[in-house]
GROMACS .gro file of N, CA and C in nm:
model
  456
    1SER      N    1   6.919  11.824 -16.092
    1SER     CA    2   6.910  11.875 -16.227
    1SER      C    3   6.872  11.761 -16.321
    2GLY      N    4   6.841  11.792 -16.441
    2GLY     CA    5   6.808  11.691 -16.541
    2GLY      C    6   6.661  11.656 -16.542
    3PRO      N    7   6.623  11.560 -16.627
    3PRO     CA    8   6.481  11.527 -16.644
    3PRO      C    9   6.416  11.470 -16.519
    4ARG      N   10   6.492  11.396 -16.435
    4ARG     CA   11   6.433  11.341 -16.313
    4ARG      C   12   6.394  11.450 -16.214
    5ALA      N   13   6.474  11.554 -16.208
    5ALA     CA   14   6.444  11.664 -16.117
    5ALA      C   15   6.319  11.740 -16.161
    6ARG      N   16   6.287  11.734 -16.289
    6ARG     CA   17   6.167  11.803 -16.340
    6ARG      C   18   6.045  11.713 -16.341
    7TYR      N   19   6.063  11.581 -16.335
    7TYR     CA   20   5.950  11.489 -16.349
    7TYR      C   21   5.847  11.504 -16.238
    8ALA      N   22   5.889  11.499 -16.112
    8ALA     CA   23   5.793  11.502 -16.002
    8ALA      C   24   5.711  11.631 -15.999
    9PRO      N   25   5.774  11.749 -16.007
    9PRO     CA   26   5.693  11.870 -16.008
    9PRO      C   27   5.598  11.877 -16.128
   10GLU      N   28   5.643  11.829 -16.243
   10GLU     CA   29   5.559  11.829 -16.363
   10GLU      C   30   5.441  11.734 -16.344
   11LYS      N   31   5.465  11.618 -16.285
   11LYS     CA   32   5.358  11.521 -16.259
   11LYS      C   33   5.253  11.582 -16.166
   12VAL      N   34   5.297  11.646 -16.060
   12VAL     CA   35   5.204  11.709 -15.965
   12VAL      C   36   5.123  11.818 -16.036
   13ARG      N   37   5.191  11.901 -16.115
   13ARG     CA   38   5.121  12.009 -16.186
   13ARG      C   39   5.013  11.952 -16.277
   14ARG      N   40   5.046  11.848 -16.352
   14ARG     CA   41   4.949  11.789 -16.444
   14ARG      C   42   4.831  11.725 -16.370
   15LEU      N   43   4.860  11.659 -16.259
   15LEU     CA   44   4.750  11.601 -16.180
   15LEU      C   45   4.657  11.710 -16.128
   16GLU      N   46   4.715  11.816 -16.076
   16GLU     CA   47   4.632  11.924 -16.022
   16GLU      C   48   4.558  11.998 -16.133
   17ASP      N   49   4.619  12.011 -16.251
   17ASP     CA   50   4.549  12.071 -16.365
   17ASP      C   51   4.427  11.988 -16.405
   18ALA      N   52   4.435  11.857 -16.382
   18ALA     CA   53   4.324  11.766 -16.416
   18ALA      C   54   4.218  11.760 -16.307
   19GLY      N   55   4.239  11.834 -16.197
   19GLY     CA   56   4.139  11.839 -16.090
   19GLY      C   57   4.173  11.757 -15.967
   20ALA      N   58   4.287  11.689 -15.967
   20ALA     CA   59   4.328  11.612 -15.850
   20ALA      C   60   4.396  11.705 -15.749
   21ARG      N   61   4.408  11.659 -15.629
   21ARG     CA   62   4.477  11.734 -15.525
   21ARG      C   63   4.593  11.650 -15.477
   22PHE      N   64   4.714  11.703 -15.483
   22PHE     CA   65   4.832  11.632 -15.438
   22PHE      C   66   4.851  11.655 -15.289
   23VAL      N   67   4.869  11.546 -15.215
   23VAL     CA   68   4.896  11.554 -15.072
   23VAL      C   69   5.031  11.488 -15.049
   24GLY      N   70   5.126  11.563 -14.995
   24GLY     CA   71   5.259  11.509 -14.970
   24GLY      C   72   5.259  11.406 -14.858
   25ARG      N   73   5.371  11.335 -14.845
   25ARG     CA   74   5.380  11.225 -14.748
   25ARG      C   75   5.385  11.271 -14.603
   26GLY      N   76   5.464  11.368 -14.573
   26GLY     CA   77   5.486  11.407 -14.434
   26GLY      C   78   5.362  11.466 -14.367
   27GLY      N   79   5.319  11.405 -14.257
   27GLY     CA   80   5.208  11.457 -14.179
   27GLY      C   81   5.074  11.454 -14.251
   28SER      N   82   5.056  11.362 -14.343
   28SER     CA   83   4.935  11.361 -14.425
   28SER      C   84   4.824  11.272 -14.371
   29TYR      N   85   4.850  11.196 -14.266
   29TYR     CA   86   4.752  11.098 -14.218
   29TYR      C   87   4.618  11.163 -14.181
   30ALA      N   88   4.622  11.269 -14.104
   30ALA     CA   89   4.497  11.334 -14.061
   30ALA      C   90   4.418  11.388 -14.180
   31LEU      N   91   4.487  11.449 -14.275
   31LEU     CA   92   4.420  11.503 -14.393
   31LEU      C   93   4.359  11.391 -14.478
   32LEU      N   94   4.436  11.286 -14.504
   32LEU     CA   95   4.384  11.174 -14.582
   32LEU      C   96   4.267  11.107 -14.511
   33SER      N   97   4.277  11.094 -14.380
   33SER     CA   98   4.167  11.034 -14.302
   33SER      C   99   4.040  11.119 -14.315
   34ALA      N  100   4.055  11.250 -14.309
   34ALA     CA  101   3.939  11.339 -14.323
   34ALA      C  102   3.880  11.330 -14.464
   35LEU      N  103   3.965  11.323 -14.565
   35LEU     CA  104   3.916  11.311 -14.703
   35LEU      C  105   3.840  11.181 -14.722
   36LEU      N  106   3.892  11.071 -14.668
   36LEU     CA  107   3.823  10.942 -14.679
   36LEU      C  108   3.692  10.945 -14.601
   37ALA      N  109   3.691  11.008 -14.485
   37ALA     CA  110   3.570  11.015 -14.402
   37ALA      C  111   3.457  11.089 -14.473
   38ARG      N  112   3.491  11.183 -14.560
   38ARG     CA  113   3.386  11.255 -14.632
   38ARG      C  114   3.357  11.194 -14.769
   39GLY      N  115   3.412  11.074 -14.794
   39GLY     CA  116   3.380  11.002 -14.915
   39GLY      C  117   3.467  11.029 -15.036
   40GLU      N  118   3.577  11.099 -15.016
   40GLU     CA  119   3.668  11.127 -15.128
   40GLU      C  120   3.748  11.002 -15.162
   41SER      N  121   3.793  10.992 -15.284
   41SER     CA  122   3.883  10.885 -15.326
   41SER      C  123   4.026  10.933 -15.310
   42CYS      N  124   4.111  10.847 -15.259
   42CYS     CA  125   4.253  10.879 -15.243
   42CYS      C  126   4.335  10.772 -15.313
   43TRP      N  127   4.428  10.815 -15.399
   43TRP     CA  128   4.518  10.724 -15.468
   43TRP      C  129   4.647  10.719 -15.389
   44LEU      N  130   4.679  10.602 -15.335
   44LEU     CA  131   4.798  10.585 -15.253
   44LEU      C  132   4.882  10.471 -15.309
   45ALA      N  133   5.012  10.488 -15.308
   45ALA     CA  134   5.102  10.386 -15.362
   45ALA      C  135   5.147  10.291 -15.253
   46ILE      N  136   5.129  10.162 -15.276
   46ILE     CA  137   5.171  10.062 -15.178
   46ILE      C  138   5.322  10.051 -15.169
   47ASP      N  139   5.392  10.090 -15.275
   47ASP     CA  140   5.537  10.073 -15.277
   47ASP      C  141   5.614  10.195 -15.228
   48THR      N  142   5.550  10.276 -15.146
   48THR     CA  143   5.617  10.393 -15.089
   48THR      C  144   5.714  10.348 -14.981
   49ALA      N  145   5.841  10.379 -15.000
   49ALA     CA  146   5.943  10.340 -14.903
   49ALA      C  147   5.932  10.425 -14.777
   50ALA      N  148   5.948  10.361 -14.663
   50ALA     CA  149   5.951  10.432 -14.536
   50ALA      C  150   6.096  10.438 -14.491
   51THR      N  151   6.143  10.555 -14.454
   51THR     CA  152   6.283  10.567 -14.417
   51THR      C  153   6.307  10.536 -14.269
   52LYS      N  154   6.209  10.560 -14.183
   52LYS     CA  155   6.229  10.534 -14.039
   52LYS      C  156   6.127  10.435 -13.986
   53HIS      N  157   6.001  10.456 -14.019
   53HIS     CA  158   5.895  10.371 -13.967
   53HIS      C  159   5.847  10.282 -14.081
   54GLY      N  160   5.774  10.182 -14.049
   54GLY     CA  161   5.723  10.093 -14.150
   54GLY      C  162   5.762   9.950 -14.120
   55ARG      N  163   5.731   9.862 -14.212
   55ARG     CA  164   5.762   9.720 -14.196
   55ARG      C  165   5.854   9.675 -14.307
   56VAL      N  166   5.948   9.589 -14.271
   56VAL     CA  167   6.035   9.529 -14.372
   56VAL      C  168   5.957   9.415 -14.436
   57MET      N  169   5.937   9.426 -14.567
   57MET     CA  170   5.859   9.327 -14.640
   57MET      C  171   5.927   9.302 -14.774
   58GLU      N  172   5.886   9.194 -14.841
   58GLU     CA  173   5.939   9.163 -14.973
   58GLU      C  174   5.857   9.234 -15.080
   59LEU      N  175   5.920   9.319 -15.158
   59LEU     CA  176   5.857   9.385 -15.272
   59LEU      C  177   5.935   9.346 -15.396
   60ALA      N  178   5.869   9.277 -15.487
   60ALA     CA  179   5.933   9.229 -15.609
   60ALA      C  180   6.057   9.146 -15.578
   61GLY      N  181   6.048   9.067 -15.469
   61GLY     CA  182   6.157   8.977 -15.434
   61GLY      C  183   6.271   9.041 -15.357
   62ARG      N  184   6.256   9.168 -15.319
   62ARG     CA  185   6.363   9.236 -15.246
   62ARG      C  186   6.311   9.290 -15.115
   63PRO      N  187   6.391   9.279 -15.008
   63PRO     CA  188   6.347   9.335 -14.880
   63PRO      C  189   6.344   9.487 -14.885
   64THR      N  190   6.234   9.543 -14.842
   64THR     CA  191   6.214   9.687 -14.847
   64THR      C  192   6.133   9.729 -14.726
   65ARG      N  193   6.168   9.843 -14.667
   65ARG     CA  194   6.088   9.896 -14.555
   65ARG      C  195   5.977   9.981 -14.616
   66LEU      N  196   5.853   9.931 -14.603
   66LEU     CA  197   5.738   9.996 -14.665
   66LEU      C  198   5.652  10.068 -14.562
   67SER      N  199   5.591  10.175 -14.607
   67SER     CA  200   5.499  10.251 -14.524
   67SER      C  201   5.377  10.164 -14.491
   68THR      N  202   5.325  10.180 -14.372
   68THR     CA  203   5.207  10.105 -14.328
   68THR      C  204   5.080  10.189 -14.333
   69GLY      N  205   5.087  10.308 -14.392
   69GLY     CA  206   4.976  10.403 -14.389
   69GLY      C  207   4.849  10.358 -14.458
   70ILE      N  208   4.859  10.287 -14.571
   70ILE     CA  209   4.738  10.247 -14.642
   70ILE      C  210   4.652  10.155 -14.556
   71ALA      N  211   4.714  10.054 -14.498
   71ALA     CA  212   4.638   9.960 -14.415
   71ALA      C  213   4.578  10.030 -14.294
   72ALA      N  214   4.655  10.115 -14.229
   72ALA     CA  215   4.604  10.185 -14.111
   72ALA      C  216   4.489  10.279 -14.147
   73LEU      N  217   4.504  10.354 -14.256
   73LEU     CA  218   4.397  10.444 -14.299
   73LEU      C  219   4.270  10.368 -14.332
   74ALA      N  220   4.283  10.259 -14.405
   74ALA     CA  221   4.165  10.182 -14.444
   74ALA      C  222   4.095  10.123 -14.322
   75ARG      N  223   4.171  10.066 -14.230
   75ARG     CA  224   4.108  10.007 -14.112
   75ARG      C  225   4.050  10.114 -14.020
   76ASP      N  226   4.117  10.228 -14.007
   76ASP     CA  227   4.066  10.335 -13.921
   76ASP      C  228   3.939  10.399 -13.976
   77THR      N  229   3.930  10.409 -14.109
   77THR     CA  230   3.816  10.479 -14.169
   77THR      C  231   3.711  10.384 -14.226
   78GLY      N  232   3.747  10.257 -14.242
   78GLY     CA  233   3.654  10.162 -14.304
   78GLY      C  234   3.647  10.176 -14.456
   79ALA      N  235   3.738  10.254 -14.514
   79ALA     CA  236   3.737  10.278 -14.659
   79ALA      C  237   3.776  10.152 -14.735
   80THR      N  238   3.697  10.117 -14.834
   80THR     CA  239   3.729  10.004 -14.920
   80THR      C  240   3.850  10.038 -15.007
   81ILE      N  241   3.936   9.940 -15.026
   81ILE     CA  242   4.055   9.958 -15.110
   81ILE      C  243   4.028   9.893 -15.245
   82LEU      N  244   4.055   9.967 -15.350
   82LEU     CA  245   4.041   9.915 -15.485
   82LEU      C  246   4.181   9.913 -15.549
   83PRO      N  247   4.246   9.795 -15.548
   83PRO     CA  248   4.381   9.789 -15.605
   83PRO      C  249   4.379   9.829 -15.753
   84ALA      N  250   4.471   9.913 -15.791
   84ALA     CA  251   4.484   9.957 -15.930
   84ALA      C  252   4.630   9.939 -15.970
   85HIS      N  253   4.650   9.894 -16.090
   85HIS     CA  254   4.785   9.869 -16.140
   85HIS      C  255   4.799   9.932 -16.277
   86ALA      N  256   4.914   9.990 -16.302
   86ALA     CA  257   4.941  10.050 -16.433
   86ALA      C  258   5.077  10.001 -16.482
   87TRP      N  259   5.087   9.980 -16.611
   87TRP     CA  260   5.212   9.941 -16.672
   87TRP      C  261   5.211   9.984 -16.818
   88ARG      N  262   5.319   9.960 -16.887
   88ARG     CA  263   5.328   9.997 -17.027
   88ARG      C  264   5.328   9.871 -17.113
   89ALA      N  265   5.258   9.878 -17.224
   89ALA     CA  266   5.260   9.773 -17.326
   89ALA      C  267   5.312   9.841 -17.453
   90GLY      N  268   5.440   9.827 -17.477
   90GLY     CA  269   5.502   9.902 -17.585
   90GLY      C  270   5.501  10.049 -17.547
   91SER      N  271   5.443  10.131 -17.633
   91SER     CA  272   5.436  10.275 -17.602
   91SER      C  273   5.303  10.316 -17.542
   92SER      N  274   5.216  10.219 -17.513
   92SER     CA  275   5.082  10.251 -17.461
   92SER      C  276   5.071  10.220 -17.312
   93PRO      N  277   5.008  10.310 -17.237
   93PRO     CA  278   4.982  10.280 -17.096
   93PRO      C  279   4.863  10.184 -17.084
   94VAL      N  280   4.870  10.095 -16.986
   94VAL     CA  281   4.764  10.000 -16.959
   94VAL      C  282   4.733  10.008 -16.809
   95ALA      N  283   4.607   9.995 -16.774
   95ALA     CA  284   4.569   9.997 -16.633
   95ALA      C  285   4.464   9.890 -16.609
   96ALA      N  286   4.464   9.838 -16.487
   96ALA     CA  287   4.365   9.737 -16.449
   96ALA      C  288   4.326   9.760 -16.304
   97LEU      N  289   4.200   9.734 -16.275
   97LEU     CA  290   4.151   9.742 -16.138
   97LEU      C  291   4.134   9.600 -16.084
   98GLY      N  292   4.174   9.581 -15.959
   98GLY     CA  293   4.159   9.451 -15.895
   98GLY      C  294   4.028   9.442 -15.819
   99GLU      N  295   4.013   9.334 -15.747
   99GLU     CA  296   3.893   9.314 -15.666
   99GLU      C  297   3.896   9.408 -15.545
  100PRO      N  298   3.782   9.466 -15.509
  100PRO     CA  299   3.777   9.551 -15.391
  100PRO      C  300   3.819   9.474 -15.265
  101VAL      N  301   3.885   9.542 -15.174
  101VAL     CA  302   3.930   9.481 -15.049
  101VAL      C  303   3.860   9.554 -14.934
  102ASP      N  304   3.785   9.478 -14.854
  102ASP     CA  305   3.716   9.534 -14.737
  102ASP      C  306   3.811   9.523 -14.618
  103PRO      N  307   3.857   9.635 -14.563
  103PRO     CA  308   3.953   9.630 -14.453
  103PRO      C  309   3.896   9.564 -14.327
  104ARG      N  310   3.763   9.559 -14.315
  104ARG     CA  311   3.702   9.497 -14.197
  104ARG      C  312   3.719   9.346 -14.196
  105ALA      N  313   3.759   9.289 -14.309
  105ALA     CA  314   3.779   9.144 -14.318
  105ALA      C  315   3.914   9.101 -14.259
  106PHE      N  316   3.994   9.196 -14.213
  106PHE     CA  317   4.127   9.166 -14.161
  106PHE      C  318   4.135   9.205 -14.014
  107ASP      N  319   4.197   9.120 -13.934
  107ASP     CA  320   4.204   9.141 -13.789
  107ASP      C  321   4.312   9.241 -13.746
  108SER      N  322   4.400   9.279 -13.838
  108SER     CA  323   4.505   9.373 -13.801
  108SER      C  324   4.553   9.448 -13.926
  109ASP      N  325   4.619   9.561 -13.901
  109ASP     CA  326   4.679   9.636 -14.011
  109ASP      C  327   4.783   9.550 -14.083
  110GLU      N  328   4.858   9.471 -14.007
  110GLU     CA  329   4.963   9.388 -14.066
  110GLU      C  330   4.905   9.285 -14.163
  111LEU      N  331   4.794   9.219 -14.124
  111LEU     CA  332   4.733   9.120 -14.213
  111LEU      C  333   4.679   9.185 -14.339
  112LEU      N  334   4.621   9.303 -14.324
  112LEU     CA  335   4.572   9.376 -14.442
  112LEU      C  336   4.689   9.416 -14.532
  113GLN      N  337   4.794   9.468 -14.473
  113GLN     CA  338   4.910   9.508 -14.553
  113GLN      C  339   4.972   9.386 -14.622
  114ASP      N  340   4.979   9.273 -14.554
  114ASP     CA  341   5.031   9.150 -14.616
  114ASP      C  342   4.948   9.116 -14.739
  115HIS      N  343   4.816   9.122 -14.727
  115HIS     CA  344   4.728   9.091 -14.840
  115HIS      C  345   4.750   9.188 -14.956
  116LEU      N  346   4.756   9.317 -14.926
  116LEU     CA  347   4.775   9.418 -15.030
  116LEU      C  348   4.909   9.399 -15.101
  117LEU      N  349   5.012   9.364 -15.025
  117LEU     CA  350   5.142   9.342 -15.087
  117LEU      C  351   5.141   9.215 -15.172
  118ASP      N  352   5.068   9.112 -15.129
  118ASP     CA  353   5.055   8.991 -15.212
  118ASP      C  354   4.991   9.026 -15.346
  119VAL      N  355   4.887   9.109 -15.343
  119VAL     CA  356   4.820   9.150 -15.467
  119VAL      C  357   4.917   9.230 -15.554
  120ALA      N  358   4.989   9.324 -15.494
  120ALA     CA  359   5.084   9.406 -15.571
  120ALA      C  360   5.197   9.321 -15.628
  121ASN      N  361   5.251   9.231 -15.547
  121ASN     CA  362   5.362   9.147 -15.594
  121ASN      C  363   5.320   9.058 -15.710
  122ALA      N  364   5.198   9.005 -15.704
  122ALA     CA  365   5.151   8.920 -15.814
  122ALA      C  366   5.151   8.998 -15.946
  123THR      N  367   5.109   9.123 -15.940
  123THR     CA  368   5.106   9.206 -16.060
  123THR      C  369   5.248   9.245 -16.104
  124ILE      N  370   5.329   9.286 -16.010
  124ILE     CA  371   5.466   9.329 -16.042
  124ILE      C  372   5.546   9.213 -16.099
  125LEU      N  373   5.540   9.098 -16.033
  125LEU     CA  374   5.624   8.985 -16.075
  125LEU      C  375   5.574   8.919 -16.204
  126ALA      N  376   5.448   8.946 -16.241
  126ALA     CA  377   5.396   8.896 -16.369
  126ALA      C  378   5.455   8.975 -16.486
  127ARG      N  379   5.511   9.093 -16.457
  127ARG     CA  380   5.569   9.180 -16.560
  127ARG      C  381   5.705   9.233 -16.512
  128PRO      N  382   5.802   9.145 -16.491
  128PRO     CA  383   5.930   9.190 -16.435
  128PRO      C  384   6.000   9.295 -16.521
  129GLU      N  385   5.971   9.297 -16.650
  129GLU     CA  386   6.034   9.397 -16.737
  129GLU      C  387   5.987   9.538 -16.704
  130GLN      N  388   5.879   9.551 -16.627
  130GLN     CA  389   5.825   9.682 -16.592
  130GLN      C  390   5.893   9.741 -16.468
  131ILE      N  391   5.970   9.661 -16.396
  131ILE     CA  392   6.036   9.711 -16.276
  131ILE      C  393   6.142   9.811 -16.317
  132MET      N  394   6.135   9.930 -16.261
  132MET     CA  395   6.232  10.034 -16.296
  132MET      C  396   6.369   9.994 -16.242
  133PRO      N  397   6.472   9.993 -16.326
  133PRO     CA  398   6.603   9.947 -16.280
  133PRO      C  399   6.661  10.035 -16.170
  134ASP      N  400   6.621  10.160 -16.162
  134ASP     CA  401   6.677  10.247 -16.058
  134ASP      C  402   6.593  10.250 -15.931
  135LEU      N  403   6.481  10.176 -15.925
  135LEU     CA  404   6.397  10.175 -15.805
  135LEU      C  405   6.476  10.126 -15.686
  136THR      N  406   6.550  10.017 -15.701
  136THR     CA  407   6.626   9.962 -15.591
  136THR      C  408   6.729  10.062 -15.542
  137LEU      N  409   6.797  10.130 -15.635
  137LEU     CA  410   6.896  10.228 -15.595
  137LEU      C  411   6.831  10.342 -15.518
  138THR      N  412   6.715  10.387 -15.564
  138THR     CA  413   6.646  10.496 -15.496
  138THR      C  414   6.611  10.456 -15.353
  139ILE      N  415   6.562  10.335 -15.336
  139ILE     CA  416   6.525  10.289 -15.202
  139ILE      C  417   6.649  10.273 -15.116
  140GLU      N  418   6.757  10.218 -15.171
  140GLU     CA  419   6.879  10.202 -15.094
  140GLU      C  420   6.935  10.337 -15.050
  141TRP      N  421   6.933  10.435 -15.140
  141TRP     CA  422   6.985  10.566 -15.104
  141TRP      C  423   6.906  10.630 -14.991
  142SER      N  424   6.777  10.597 -14.981
  142SER     CA  425   6.695  10.657 -14.877
  142SER      C  426   6.719  10.588 -14.742
  143GLY      N  427   6.795  10.480 -14.742
  143GLY     CA  428   6.819  10.408 -14.618
  143GLY      C  429   6.705  10.312 -14.587
  144ALA      N  430   6.617  10.287 -14.683
  144ALA     CA  431   6.498  10.207 -14.656
  144ALA      C  432   6.521  10.057 -14.671
  145VAL      N  433   6.625  10.014 -14.739
  145VAL     CA  434   6.649   9.871 -14.755
  145VAL      C  435   6.740   9.824 -14.644
  146PRO      N  436   6.694   9.733 -14.561
  146PRO     CA  437   6.779   9.684 -14.452
  146PRO      C  438   6.890   9.594 -14.507
  147LYS      N  439   6.996   9.579 -14.430
  147LYS     CA  440   7.108   9.496 -14.473
  147LYS      C  441   7.073   9.348 -14.465
  148GLU      N  442   6.988   9.310 -14.367
  148GLU     CA  443   6.953   9.170 -14.351
  148GLU      C  444   6.818   9.141 -14.417
  149LYS      N  445   6.795   9.014 -14.450
  149LYS     CA  446   6.667   8.973 -14.507
  149LYS      C  447   6.563   8.969 -14.396
  150PRO      N  448   6.436   8.998 -14.426
  150PRO     CA  449   6.333   8.991 -14.322
  150PRO      C  450   6.312   8.847 -14.276
  151GLU      N  451   6.271   8.835 -14.152
  151GLU     CA  452   6.242   8.703 -14.097
  151GLU      C  453   6.111   8.652 -14.154
  152GLY      N  454   6.100   8.520 -14.159
  152GLY     CA  455   5.973   8.462 -14.201
  152GLY      C  456   5.980   8.402 -14.328
   0.00000   0.00000   0.00000
């Protein structure tokens, strides 16, 4: 209940009203792969927590189990990744596009994911005030944050 319970459905409705198509997380790999193969653009979040599968990595200085889907999709389809970042400046939204990333330049999904996370962390840590205070709690509740720090 409350505003958080209404936010996600409202966000999806507004995106679809604007002509976007929302694809949920579960079992979406084949559909996203097909969309990329036909030249569609897909907006995927690098900070999506994985509850069972994924890699434990540092996100904004905290260990988090992250989904590996973006790197795998890009390397499997050859789709170029265009990092995009959004934040707020006062009451105004701000967005920036990063340099395109060619997945063929990386020898493994892990190396590509490491690079993408480095790009995301640089943006996130440059604006620590933008980190949602409840993000860590949400990830912990999902069981995605391991008790131990990642090796390395």
